[in-house]
Amino acid sequence: LALGAVAAFLIELLERGLRTSEDVTRRRGVPYLGAVPYLDKSARMVDGECVSAANYVLKRPVSAFGEALRNIRAGIFFASPDRRVKVLAITSSVPDEGKTPTSLGLARISALAGSRAVLVDCDLRRRSATHALGIEVEKGLTEVLFKTASLQDVIRKDPGSGVDGVPLAQAEFTPRDLFGSDAMRQLIEQLRQKYDVVILDTAPVLPLADTRVLAALADTVLVVARWGRTPASLVKEAIDQLRSHNARIGGVVLEAVETNMIARLLYDKSDYYSELYQTYYIR
């Protein structure tokens, strides 16, 4: 009885999170766009230096990590010949799901592939993309929207990839509706004309209303969820809230996937053969 109770608890715990493509498509009813492998400290050692996950794609662009981002990029930007996607909003249900590394990784992969790419930090409170790019500025996105700075004044180039970044100068706690303004609509249209790929790194959906308003301005929305950890109910709630604001959901990406564990668990899925794929990548 004790063993049975423990087994039931473990099964319930595992079922709370999203672990497979079937969990996403069947249980959440949205496309599954891919999985980003988890990189522990040893995996991120490059030439004797431990690099961040966001910088790993620059050091090892043809690794399994880089290929995962390329697969996601293909699923978003080239999946439908009838509807061209240029403006992508990336979000999550709750904080610390890995959305910013995914945003920066997709922007860098796009730039390395030859696209004109821009990453816009739309997380007013955390400035996550600004920190990930490693830049500090006196004027940024907020000043552009308030018309106290021009777009050209605030853009900073990512030296490793050529991605243009639109940073935030400071954390912003304001009751003003910045993302629902005409200024934001005009800015997105301006970016749409100038770039091939526009990525909006936004705040999580559930704690803040900002993202729901902003997501409706994008061509599609990518929802990032932590593999096996984020409760599926929260992902569903985030998707429902985005749809209530007429946002178009492009799909879900699972972040920090333990590839060794998923290969053992999913013997009847393509992930089971992930170890065999390693011969195609450069670590």
Coordinates of C-alpha atoms in Angstrom, one line a residue:
L1 CA 0.0 0.0 0.0
A2 CA 2.8 2.4 0.9
L3 CA 4.6 1.7 -2.4
G4 CA 1.4 2.1 -4.3
A5 CA 0.7 5.4 -2.6
V6 CA 4.3 6.6 -3.5
A7 CA 3.8 5.5 -7.1
A8 CA 0.5 7.3 -7.4
F9 CA 2.1 10.4 -6.0
L10 CA 5.0 10.3 -8.5
I11 CA 2.7 9.7 -11.4
E12 CA 0.5 12.6 -10.4
L13 CA 3.6 14.8 -10.0
L14 CA 4.8 13.9 -13.5
E15 CA 1.4 14.4 -15.0
R16 CA 1.3 18.0 -13.7
G17 CA 4.1 19.1 -16.1
L18 CA 4.4 19.0 -19.9
R19 CA 7.0 16.4 -21.0
T20 CA 6.1 15.3 -24.5
S21 CA 4.8 16.7 -27.8
E22 CA 1.6 14.7 -27.1
D23 CA 1.1 16.5 -23.8
V24 CA 1.2 19.8 -25.7
T25 CA -0.9 18.9 -28.7
R26 CA -3.5 16.6 -27.0
R27 CA -3.8 18.2 -23.6
R28 CA -3.4 21.9 -24.5
G29 CA -4.6 21.8 -28.1
V30 CA -1.8 23.9 -29.5
P31 CA 1.2 23.1 -31.8
Y32 CA 4.3 21.7 -30.3
L33 CA 7.3 23.6 -31.7
G34 CA 10.2 21.9 -30.1
A35 CA 12.4 21.3 -27.1
V36 CA 15.5 23.2 -25.9
P37 CA 18.0 20.9 -24.2
Y38 CA 19.1 21.6 -20.6
L39 CA 22.7 22.8 -20.4
D40 CA 24.4 22.1 -17.1
K41 CA 27.6 23.7 -16.1
S42 CA 29.8 21.0 -17.6
A43 CA 28.0 21.2 -20.9
R44 CA 28.5 25.0 -21.0
M45 CA 32.3 24.7 -20.6
V46 CA 33.8 26.1 -23.9
D47 CA 37.6 26.5 -24.1
G48 CA 37.9 26.4 -20.4
E49 CA 35.2 29.0 -19.8
C50 CA 31.6 28.5 -18.5
V51 CA 29.3 30.4 -20.8
S52 CA 25.7 31.2 -20.4
A53 CA 23.0 29.3 -22.3
A54 CA 22.3 32.5 -24.3
N55 CA 26.0 32.8 -25.3
Y56 CA 26.4 29.0 -25.9
V57 CA 24.6 29.3 -29.3
L58 CA 27.3 31.7 -30.5
K59 CA 30.1 29.4 -29.3
R60 CA 28.5 26.2 -30.6
P61 CA 26.0 27.2 -33.3
V62 CA 25.9 23.7 -34.8
S63 CA 25.4 21.9 -31.5
A64 CA 22.2 20.1 -30.4
F65 CA 21.2 23.3 -28.6
G66 CA 21.7 25.4 -31.7
E67 CA 19.8 22.8 -33.9
A68 CA 16.9 22.9 -31.4
L69 CA 16.6 26.6 -31.9
R70 CA 16.8 26.3 -35.7
N71 CA 14.0 23.7 -35.6
I72 CA 11.8 26.1 -33.5
R73 CA 12.7 29.0 -35.9
A74 CA 11.6 26.9 -38.9
G75 CA 8.4 25.9 -37.2
I76 CA 7.5 29.5 -36.5
F77 CA 8.7 31.5 -39.5
F78 CA 8.4 29.0 -42.3
A79 CA 5.6 26.7 -41.3
S80 CA 2.9 28.5 -43.4
P81 CA 3.5 29.8 -46.9
D82 CA 0.2 31.6 -46.8
R83 CA 0.9 33.8 -43.8
R84 CA 4.3 35.3 -43.3
V85 CA 5.4 35.7 -39.7
K86 CA 7.7 38.6 -38.9
V87 CA 6.7 39.8 -35.5
L88 CA 7.0 37.1 -32.8
A89 CA 6.1 37.7 -29.1
I90 CA 7.7 35.2 -26.7
T91 CA 6.2 34.7 -23.2
S92 CA 5.5 32.2 -20.5
S93 CA 2.8 31.5 -17.9
V94 CA 4.9 32.4 -14.9
P95 CA 8.5 33.8 -14.3
D96 CA 11.7 31.8 -14.7
E97 CA 10.6 29.5 -17.5
G98 CA 13.5 30.3 -19.8
K99 CA 11.7 32.7 -22.2
T100 CA 14.5 35.2 -22.4
P101 CA 17.3 32.7 -23.3
T102 CA 14.9 31.4 -25.9
S103 CA 14.1 34.9 -27.3
L104 CA 17.8 35.8 -27.5
G105 CA 18.7 32.4 -28.9
L106 CA 16.1 32.6 -31.7
A107 CA 17.2 36.2 -32.5
R108 CA 20.9 35.1 -32.7
I109 CA 20.1 32.0 -34.8
S110 CA 18.1 34.1 -37.2
A111 CA 20.9 36.7 -37.5
L112 CA 23.5 34.0 -38.1
A113 CA 21.3 32.6 -40.8
G114 CA 21.4 35.9 -42.6
S115 CA 18.1 37.5 -41.5
R116 CA 17.9 41.1 -40.2
A117 CA 16.8 40.5 -36.6
V118 CA 15.9 42.7 -33.7
L119 CA 15.1 41.8 -30.1
V120 CA 12.9 44.2 -28.2
D121 CA 12.9 44.1 -24.4
C122 CA 9.2 44.3 -23.4
D123 CA 9.6 43.1 -19.8
L124 CA 9.2 46.4 -18.2
R125 CA 9.9 45.2 -14.6
R126 CA 12.8 42.8 -15.1
R127 CA 14.5 44.1 -18.2
S128 CA 15.5 40.5 -18.9
A129 CA 16.6 40.8 -22.5
T130 CA 18.6 44.0 -21.7
H131 CA 20.6 42.1 -19.0
A132 CA 21.0 39.1 -21.3
L133 CA 22.5 41.3 -24.0
G134 CA 24.8 42.8 -21.4
I135 CA 24.1 46.4 -22.2
E136 CA 23.2 49.5 -20.1
V137 CA 21.7 52.6 -21.7
E138 CA 20.3 55.9 -20.6
K139 CA 17.4 55.8 -23.1
G140 CA 15.5 52.8 -24.4
L141 CA 12.1 51.5 -25.4
T142 CA 10.1 53.6 -22.9
E143 CA 11.7 56.8 -24.1
V144 CA 10.9 55.9 -27.7
L145 CA 7.3 55.4 -26.8
F146 CA 7.3 58.7 -24.9
K147 CA 8.8 60.4 -27.9
T148 CA 11.9 61.6 -26.0
A149 CA 14.2 59.5 -28.1
S150 CA 14.3 58.0 -31.5
L151 CA 14.5 54.3 -32.4
Q152 CA 17.9 54.8 -33.9
D153 CA 19.2 56.5 -30.8
V154 CA 18.5 53.4 -28.6
I155 CA 19.3 50.5 -30.8
R156 CA 22.4 48.5 -29.7
K157 CA 24.2 45.9 -31.9
D158 CA 24.9 42.5 -30.4
P159 CA 28.6 42.1 -31.5
G160 CA 28.6 38.3 -31.6
S161 CA 25.6 37.8 -33.9
G162 CA 24.7 41.2 -35.4
V163 CA 21.3 41.2 -33.7
D164 CA 19.9 44.7 -33.0
G165 CA 18.6 45.2 -29.5
V166 CA 16.0 47.7 -28.3
P167 CA 16.8 47.7 -24.5
L168 CA 15.0 49.2 -21.5
A169 CA 16.9 52.0 -19.7
Q170 CA 15.3 51.2 -16.3
A171 CA 12.7 49.1 -14.6
E172 CA 9.3 50.7 -15.2
F173 CA 6.4 50.4 -12.8
T174 CA 3.8 52.6 -14.4
P175 CA 0.0 52.5 -14.6
R176 CA 0.1 53.9 -18.1
D177 CA -0.9 51.6 -20.9
L178 CA 2.4 51.7 -22.9
F179 CA 1.8 48.6 -25.0
G180 CA -1.8 49.4 -25.9
S181 CA -0.8 52.9 -27.2
D182 CA -0.7 54.1 -30.8
A183 CA 3.0 54.7 -30.2
M184 CA 3.6 51.0 -29.7
R185 CA 1.6 50.1 -32.8
Q186 CA 3.6 52.6 -34.8
L187 CA 6.9 51.2 -33.4
I188 CA 6.1 47.6 -34.3
E189 CA 5.1 48.7 -37.8
Q190 CA 8.4 50.6 -38.1
L191 CA 10.3 47.5 -37.0
R192 CA 8.3 45.3 -39.4
Q193 CA 9.4 47.5 -42.3
K194 CA 13.0 47.5 -41.3
Y195 CA 13.7 43.9 -40.2
D196 CA 13.0 40.3 -41.3
V197 CA 12.5 39.0 -37.8
V198 CA 11.1 41.1 -34.9
I199 CA 11.2 39.3 -31.5
L200 CA 9.4 40.8 -28.5
D201 CA 10.6 39.4 -25.2
T202 CA 7.6 40.0 -23.0
A203 CA 6.7 39.5 -19.3
P204 CA 4.9 36.4 -18.1
V205 CA 1.2 36.3 -18.9
L206 CA -0.5 35.4 -15.6
P207 CA 1.0 38.0 -13.3
L208 CA 0.7 41.0 -15.7
A209 CA -1.8 42.4 -18.1
D210 CA 0.9 44.0 -20.3
T211 CA 1.7 40.9 -22.3
R212 CA -1.9 40.1 -23.2
V213 CA -2.2 43.5 -24.7
L214 CA 1.1 43.4 -26.5
A215 CA 0.7 39.8 -27.8
A216 CA -2.3 40.9 -29.9
L217 CA 0.0 43.2 -31.9
A218 CA 2.3 40.3 -32.9
D219 CA 1.8 38.0 -35.8
T220 CA 2.1 35.0 -33.5
V221 CA 2.9 34.1 -29.9
L222 CA 5.3 31.5 -28.6
V223 CA 4.7 30.2 -25.1
V224 CA 7.7 28.8 -23.2
A225 CA 7.2 26.2 -20.5
R226 CA 9.8 24.5 -18.3
W227 CA 9.9 20.8 -19.1
G228 CA 8.3 18.6 -16.5
R229 CA 8.0 21.5 -14.0
T230 CA 5.4 24.0 -15.1
P231 CA 1.9 22.7 -14.3
A232 CA 0.0 22.1 -17.5
S233 CA -3.0 23.9 -16.0
L234 CA -1.0 27.2 -15.8
V235 CA 0.1 26.8 -19.4
K236 CA -3.6 26.3 -20.4
E237 CA -4.6 29.3 -18.4
A238 CA -2.0 31.5 -20.0
I239 CA -3.0 30.4 -23.5
D240 CA -6.7 31.0 -22.7
Q241 CA -5.9 34.5 -21.5
L242 CA -3.9 35.3 -24.6
R243 CA -6.7 34.0 -26.8
S244 CA -9.2 36.2 -24.9
H245 CA -7.2 39.2 -26.2
N246 CA -7.2 37.9 -29.7
A247 CA -3.6 36.8 -29.7
R248 CA -2.6 34.1 -32.2
I249 CA -0.8 31.2 -30.5
G250 CA 1.9 29.8 -32.6
G251 CA 2.7 27.0 -30.2
V252 CA 4.6 25.9 -27.1
V253 CA 8.3 25.2 -26.6
L254 CA 9.6 23.1 -23.8
E255 CA 12.7 24.6 -22.1
A256 CA 15.5 22.8 -20.2
V257 CA 14.7 19.3 -21.4
E258 CA 16.7 16.5 -19.8
T259 CA 17.4 14.6 -23.0
N260 CA 18.9 11.6 -21.3
M261 CA 15.8 11.2 -19.1
I262 CA 13.3 11.7 -22.0
A263 CA 15.1 9.1 -24.0
R264 CA 14.6 6.5 -21.3
L265 CA 10.9 7.4 -20.7
L266 CA 9.7 7.8 -24.3
Y267 CA 10.7 4.6 -26.0
D268 CA 8.0 4.9 -28.6
K269 CA 8.7 8.5 -29.5
S270 CA 11.4 10.1 -31.7
D271 CA 13.0 11.6 -28.5
Y272 CA 14.1 8.0 -27.6
Y273 CA 16.7 8.2 -30.3
S274 CA 18.1 11.5 -29.3
E275 CA 21.4 10.0 -28.3
L276 CA 21.8 8.8 -31.9
Y277 CA 21.3 12.3 -33.2
Q278 CA 24.5 13.5 -31.4
T279 CA 26.7 12.3 -34.3
Y280 CA 25.2 15.1 -36.4
Y281 CA 26.1 17.9 -34.0
I282 CA 29.3 19.5 -32.9
R283 CA 29.6 19.8 -29.1

